[in-house]
Every structure is written in structure tokens, then in C-alpha cells.
Amino acid sequence: MSTAIVDLITQFRIQFFDKFPYVSSYVYSLNPVMTTKVDTMAVDRTGNMYWNPDWCDKLTLDEGAYVVQHETWHLILRHCHLSDEVLGPNPSQQQLYDMNVAMDCVIWEMLECVKEHAPEGGVTLPNMQERWPQIKSGMTCLEIYSIIQQ
């Protein structure tokens, strides 16, 4: 692992400190795990933040900071635990994907003040509403998930 990549992850962590100081303890508690097994970034229930070095190297500092904040909110909101409770022990890949999309939509709204820094191709409320017009601002991830599942 190159020092430059590790420094890049550190820079992603500090870039939005002034915008979100109240979650900094969560941001810094994430355990970065470099891997090519994820295409972008992901977080698990224990706070491991999996990141693909090829993808991260292409991000601007603001885009990387946005993604780190996004992953942090998955952890804060206990989305892994909620997914387990709702989907049970043997969810299909489609159920897992749909639940993650619903959760991403909620997080997008939480980070709307920095939405211009979201990397291309991610979940946004507008692109969700384009596909599912019943989705409204302020819905919970479970409300969004139920719409996606219809």
C-alpha cells in the first residue's frame, strides 16, 4: 500500500470536518481496509470501511470526503442492523441491493448541503423520484424500500 493512498484516505476524512464536526469521532473510528472486492467504498457493522484504491485515486478530495461521510452515516444509522431486522437471515441479492439503495437515498438527503460533491453515478433523491415518482423527500428508508419492492 502506497503512502500516497493512505494519505489520500486521511485527507478524505478531514476534508469535511468543518461541515460535519459532530460526526468526526465516527469518521475517525472507521477502520480503512483496502480491497478490490468492492467497486467503490462500503462499511460494515463493525466500522470497517472497505475502499477500492483504483476508484478512490480518481476522486477529488471533496468527492472522497462526501463518500466517507456517506459511509459514516450508514454506520451511525445502524443500517446493517436494520437490514438484518427487516430482511432476515437469508435475503436475496436483490433485496440487499434494494435496501442499500433506499438507505443511500436517505443519506443523500442528509448530505444534501454538500450534494455537489457526490461522485457521479450514485443514488440521489431526484434520480430515485425519476424511477419511482411516489418517493418523497423526508421518507424513511423503510418507506422507500417498500416503494422499490412494489
PDB file of C-alpha atoms in Angstrom:
ATOM      1  CA  MET A   1       0.000   0.000   0.000  1.00  0.00           C
ATOM      2  CA  SER A   2       1.490   3.310  -1.001  1.00  0.00           C
ATOM      3  CA  THR A   3       1.825   6.141   1.468  1.00  0.00           C
ATOM      4  CA  ALA A   4       0.058   8.415  -1.024  1.00  0.00           C
ATOM      5  CA  ILE A   5      -3.101   6.278  -0.922  1.00  0.00           C
ATOM      6  CA  VAL A   6      -3.136   6.177   2.889  1.00  0.00           C
ATOM      7  CA  ASP A   7      -2.627   9.946   2.924  1.00  0.00           C
ATOM      8  CA  LEU A   8      -5.499  10.296   0.471  1.00  0.00           C
ATOM      9  CA  ILE A   9      -7.877   8.426   2.789  1.00  0.00           C
ATOM     10  CA  THR A  10      -6.708  10.666   5.651  1.00  0.00           C
ATOM     11  CA  GLN A  11      -7.394  13.728   3.527  1.00  0.00           C
ATOM     12  CA  PHE A  12     -10.869  12.433   2.684  1.00  0.00           C
ATOM     13  CA  ARG A  13     -11.540  12.100   6.414  1.00  0.00           C
ATOM     14  CA  ILE A  14     -10.547  15.661   7.288  1.00  0.00           C
ATOM     15  CA  GLN A  15     -11.900  17.474   4.222  1.00  0.00           C
ATOM     16  CA  PHE A  16     -15.431  17.988   5.580  1.00  0.00           C
ATOM     17  CA  PHE A  17     -14.528  18.317   9.268  1.00  0.00           C
ATOM     18  CA  ASP A  18     -15.712  21.924   9.308  1.00  0.00           C
ATOM     19  CA  LYS A  19     -19.043  20.933   7.764  1.00  0.00           C
ATOM     20  CA  PHE A  20     -19.716  17.888   9.977  1.00  0.00           C
ATOM     21  CA  PRO A  21     -17.634  18.214  13.182  1.00  0.00           C
ATOM     22  CA  TYR A  22     -20.295  16.419  15.229  1.00  0.00           C
ATOM     23  CA  VAL A  23     -19.637  13.109  13.451  1.00  0.00           C
ATOM     24  CA  SER A  24     -15.850  13.339  13.433  1.00  0.00           C
ATOM     25  CA  SER A  25     -15.463  10.679  16.130  1.00  0.00           C
ATOM     26  CA  TYR A  26     -17.288   8.237  13.843  1.00  0.00           C
ATOM     27  CA  VAL A  27     -15.291   9.302  10.783  1.00  0.00           C
ATOM     28  CA  TYR A  28     -12.022   8.705  12.610  1.00  0.00           C
ATOM     29  CA  SER A  29     -13.226   5.444  14.151  1.00  0.00           C
ATOM     30  CA  LEU A  30     -13.627   3.870  10.697  1.00  0.00           C
ATOM     31  CA  ASN A  31     -11.003   1.235  10.026  1.00  0.00           C
ATOM     32  CA  PRO A  32      -9.866   1.638   6.399  1.00  0.00           C
ATOM     33  CA  VAL A  33      -9.455  -1.685   4.593  1.00  0.00           C
ATOM     34  CA  MET A  34      -8.044  -1.502   1.081  1.00  0.00           C
ATOM     35  CA  THR A  35      -9.602  -4.078  -1.231  1.00  0.00           C
ATOM     36  CA  THR A  36     -10.563  -4.664  -4.829  1.00  0.00           C
ATOM     37  CA  LYS A  37     -13.550  -6.751  -3.684  1.00  0.00           C
ATOM     38  CA  VAL A  38     -15.689  -3.586  -3.617  1.00  0.00           C
ATOM     39  CA  ASP A  39     -16.051  -1.311  -6.627  1.00  0.00           C
ATOM     40  CA  THR A  40     -16.152   1.925  -4.613  1.00  0.00           C
ATOM     41  CA  MET A  41     -16.438   2.128  -0.794  1.00  0.00           C
ATOM     42  CA  ALA A  42     -18.534   0.266   1.739  1.00  0.00           C
ATOM     43  CA  VAL A  43     -18.790  -0.042   5.503  1.00  0.00           C
ATOM     44  CA  ASP A  44     -19.729  -2.989   7.669  1.00  0.00           C
ATOM     45  CA  ARG A  45     -21.395  -3.143  11.080  1.00  0.00           C
ATOM     46  CA  THR A  46     -18.069  -3.098  12.918  1.00  0.00           C
ATOM     47  CA  GLY A  47     -16.817   0.066  11.240  1.00  0.00           C
ATOM     48  CA  ASN A  48     -14.506  -1.449   8.666  1.00  0.00           C
ATOM     49  CA  MET A  49     -14.501   0.910   5.698  1.00  0.00           C
ATOM     50  CA  TYR A  50     -13.634  -1.046   2.566  1.00  0.00           C
ATOM     51  CA  TRP A  51     -12.213   1.080  -0.222  1.00  0.00           C
ATOM     52  CA  ASN A  52     -11.040   0.363  -3.718  1.00  0.00           C
ATOM     53  CA  PRO A  53      -7.720   2.165  -4.317  1.00  0.00           C
ATOM     54  CA  ASP A  54      -8.227   2.494  -8.077  1.00  0.00           C
ATOM     55  CA  TRP A  55     -11.617   4.154  -7.611  1.00  0.00           C
ATOM     56  CA  CYS A  56     -10.528   6.373  -4.706  1.00  0.00           C
ATOM     57  CA  ASP A  57      -7.476   7.587  -6.608  1.00  0.00           C
ATOM     58  CA  LYS A  58      -9.803   9.091  -9.259  1.00  0.00           C
ATOM     59  CA  LEU A  59     -11.860  11.113  -6.758  1.00  0.00           C
ATOM     60  CA  THR A  60     -11.354  14.744  -5.876  1.00  0.00           C
ATOM     61  CA  LEU A  61     -10.821  15.471  -2.190  1.00  0.00           C
ATOM     62  CA  ASP A  62     -14.389  16.746  -1.901  1.00  0.00           C
ATOM     63  CA  GLU A  63     -15.814  13.671  -3.639  1.00  0.00           C
ATOM     64  CA  GLY A  64     -13.799  11.373  -1.380  1.00  0.00           C
ATOM     65  CA  ALA A  65     -14.909  13.326   1.680  1.00  0.00           C
ATOM     66  CA  TYR A  66     -18.524  13.004   0.552  1.00  0.00           C
ATOM     67  CA  VAL A  67     -18.199   9.227   0.239  1.00  0.00           C
ATOM     68  CA  VAL A  68     -16.517   8.897   3.640  1.00  0.00           C
ATOM     69  CA  GLN A  69     -19.351  10.936   5.185  1.00  0.00           C
ATOM     70  CA  HIS A  70     -21.870   8.770   3.346  1.00  0.00           C
ATOM     71  CA  GLU A  71     -20.331   5.564   4.684  1.00  0.00           C
ATOM     72  CA  THR A  72     -20.113   7.091   8.161  1.00  0.00           C
ATOM     73  CA  TRP A  73     -23.862   7.736   8.172  1.00  0.00           C
ATOM     74  CA  HIS A  74     -24.547   4.105   7.276  1.00  0.00           C
ATOM     75  CA  LEU A  75     -22.700   3.195  10.466  1.00  0.00           C
ATOM     76  CA  ILE A  76     -24.319   5.886  12.631  1.00  0.00           C
ATOM     77  CA  LEU A  77     -27.809   4.918  11.454  1.00  0.00           C
ATOM     78  CA  ARG A  78     -27.034   1.228  12.069  1.00  0.00           C
ATOM     79  CA  HIS A  79     -28.148   0.323   8.567  1.00  0.00           C
ATOM     80  CA  CYS A  80     -26.514  -3.126   8.715  1.00  0.00           C
ATOM     81  CA  HIS A  81     -28.542  -3.941  11.804  1.00  0.00           C
ATOM     82  CA  LEU A  82     -31.764  -2.562  10.334  1.00  0.00           C
ATOM     83  CA  SER A  83     -31.240  -4.539   7.157  1.00  0.00           C
ATOM     84  CA  ASP A  84     -30.831  -7.732   9.188  1.00  0.00           C
ATOM     85  CA  GLU A  85     -34.008  -7.000  11.164  1.00  0.00           C
ATOM     86  CA  VAL A  86     -36.100  -6.273   8.093  1.00  0.00           C
ATOM     87  CA  LEU A  87     -34.706  -8.778   5.599  1.00  0.00           C
ATOM     88  CA  GLY A  88     -33.977 -11.649   7.955  1.00  0.00           C
ATOM     89  CA  PRO A  89     -31.140 -14.148   7.826  1.00  0.00           C
ATOM     90  CA  ASN A  90     -31.271 -15.129   4.125  1.00  0.00           C
ATOM     91  CA  PRO A  91     -32.071 -12.106   1.954  1.00  0.00           C
ATOM     92  CA  SER A  92     -31.661 -12.286  -1.797  1.00  0.00           C
ATOM     93  CA  GLN A  93     -29.007 -10.185  -3.512  1.00  0.00           C
ATOM     94  CA  GLN A  94     -31.834  -8.091  -4.985  1.00  0.00           C
ATOM     95  CA  GLN A  95     -33.314  -7.421  -1.541  1.00  0.00           C
ATOM     96  CA  LEU A  96     -29.900  -6.385  -0.216  1.00  0.00           C
ATOM     97  CA  TYR A  97     -29.336  -4.132  -3.212  1.00  0.00           C
ATOM     98  CA  ASP A  98     -32.784  -2.519  -2.948  1.00  0.00           C
ATOM     99  CA  MET A  99     -32.394  -1.919   0.788  1.00  0.00           C
ATOM    100  CA  ASN A 100     -28.990  -0.319   0.234  1.00  0.00           C
ATOM    101  CA  VAL A 101     -30.444   1.944  -2.459  1.00  0.00           C
ATOM    102  CA  ALA A 102     -33.237   3.018  -0.092  1.00  0.00           C
ATOM    103  CA  MET A 103     -30.709   3.712   2.657  1.00  0.00           C
ATOM    104  CA  ASP A 104     -28.466   5.603   0.234  1.00  0.00           C
ATOM    105  CA  CYS A 105     -31.406   7.830  -0.702  1.00  0.00           C
ATOM    106  CA  VAL A 106     -31.953   8.791   2.941  1.00  0.00           C
ATOM    107  CA  ILE A 107     -28.260   9.541   3.378  1.00  0.00           C
ATOM    108  CA  TRP A 108     -28.247  11.622   0.204  1.00  0.00           C
ATOM    109  CA  GLU A 109     -30.901  13.839   1.770  1.00  0.00           C
ATOM    110  CA  MET A 110     -28.831  14.141   4.955  1.00  0.00           C
ATOM    111  CA  LEU A 111     -25.828  15.238   2.889  1.00  0.00           C
ATOM    112  CA  GLU A 112     -27.820  17.471   0.564  1.00  0.00           C
ATOM    113  CA  CYS A 113     -25.853  20.518   1.752  1.00  0.00           C
ATOM    114  CA  VAL A 114     -22.775  19.049   0.012  1.00  0.00           C
ATOM    115  CA  LYS A 115     -24.576  17.222  -2.813  1.00  0.00           C
ATOM    116  CA  GLU A 116     -22.473  18.952  -5.465  1.00  0.00           C
ATOM    117  CA  HIS A 117     -19.542  16.844  -4.222  1.00  0.00           C
ATOM    118  CA  ALA A 118     -21.256  13.480  -4.652  1.00  0.00           C
ATOM    119  CA  PRO A 119     -19.419  11.374  -7.241  1.00  0.00           C
ATOM    120  CA  GLU A 120     -21.246  10.670 -10.490  1.00  0.00           C
ATOM    121  CA  GLY A 121     -23.437   7.595 -10.623  1.00  0.00           C
ATOM    122  CA  GLY A 122     -24.578   7.499  -7.013  1.00  0.00           C
ATOM    123  CA  VAL A 123     -28.086   7.393  -5.598  1.00  0.00           C
ATOM    124  CA  THR A 124     -29.820  10.771  -5.364  1.00  0.00           C
ATOM    125  CA  LEU A 125     -33.361  11.705  -4.424  1.00  0.00           C
ATOM    126  CA  PRO A 126     -34.021  13.158  -7.903  1.00  0.00           C
ATOM    127  CA  ASN A 127     -32.889  10.008  -9.728  1.00  0.00           C
ATOM    128  CA  MET A 128     -34.916   7.860  -7.330  1.00  0.00           C
ATOM    129  CA  GLN A 129     -38.009  10.008  -7.918  1.00  0.00           C
ATOM    130  CA  GLU A 130     -37.477   9.723 -11.653  1.00  0.00           C
ATOM    131  CA  ARG A 131     -37.711   5.951 -11.396  1.00  0.00           C
ATOM    132  CA  TRP A 132     -40.268   5.817  -8.556  1.00  0.00           C
ATOM    133  CA  PRO A 133     -42.345   9.036  -8.513  1.00  0.00           C
ATOM    134  CA  GLN A 134     -44.041   8.000  -5.231  1.00  0.00           C
ATOM    135  CA  ILE A 135     -40.781   8.613  -3.353  1.00  0.00           C
ATOM    136  CA  LYS A 136     -40.927  11.916  -1.496  1.00  0.00           C
ATOM    137  CA  SER A 137     -38.426  13.952   0.464  1.00  0.00           C
ATOM    138  CA  GLY A 138     -38.288  13.035   4.148  1.00  0.00           C
ATOM    139  CA  MET A 139     -39.311   9.389   3.757  1.00  0.00           C
ATOM    140  CA  THR A 140     -37.612   6.734   5.850  1.00  0.00           C
ATOM    141  CA  CYS A 141     -35.503   4.057   4.215  1.00  0.00           C
ATOM    142  CA  LEU A 142     -38.208   1.502   5.025  1.00  0.00           C
ATOM    143  CA  GLU A 143     -40.849   3.614   3.272  1.00  0.00           C
ATOM    144  CA  ILE A 144     -38.566   3.951   0.256  1.00  0.00           C
ATOM    145  CA  TYR A 145     -37.744   0.238   0.322  1.00  0.00           C
ATOM    146  CA  SER A 146     -41.429  -0.681   0.268  1.00  0.00           C
ATOM    147  CA  ILE A 147     -41.928   1.505  -2.827  1.00  0.00           C
ATOM    148  CA  ILE A 148     -38.932  -0.068  -4.585  1.00  0.00           C
ATOM    149  CA  GLN A 149     -40.293  -3.536  -3.794  1.00  0.00           C
ATOM    150  CA  GLN A 150     -43.703  -2.890  -5.393  1.00  0.00           C
TER     151      GLN A 150
END
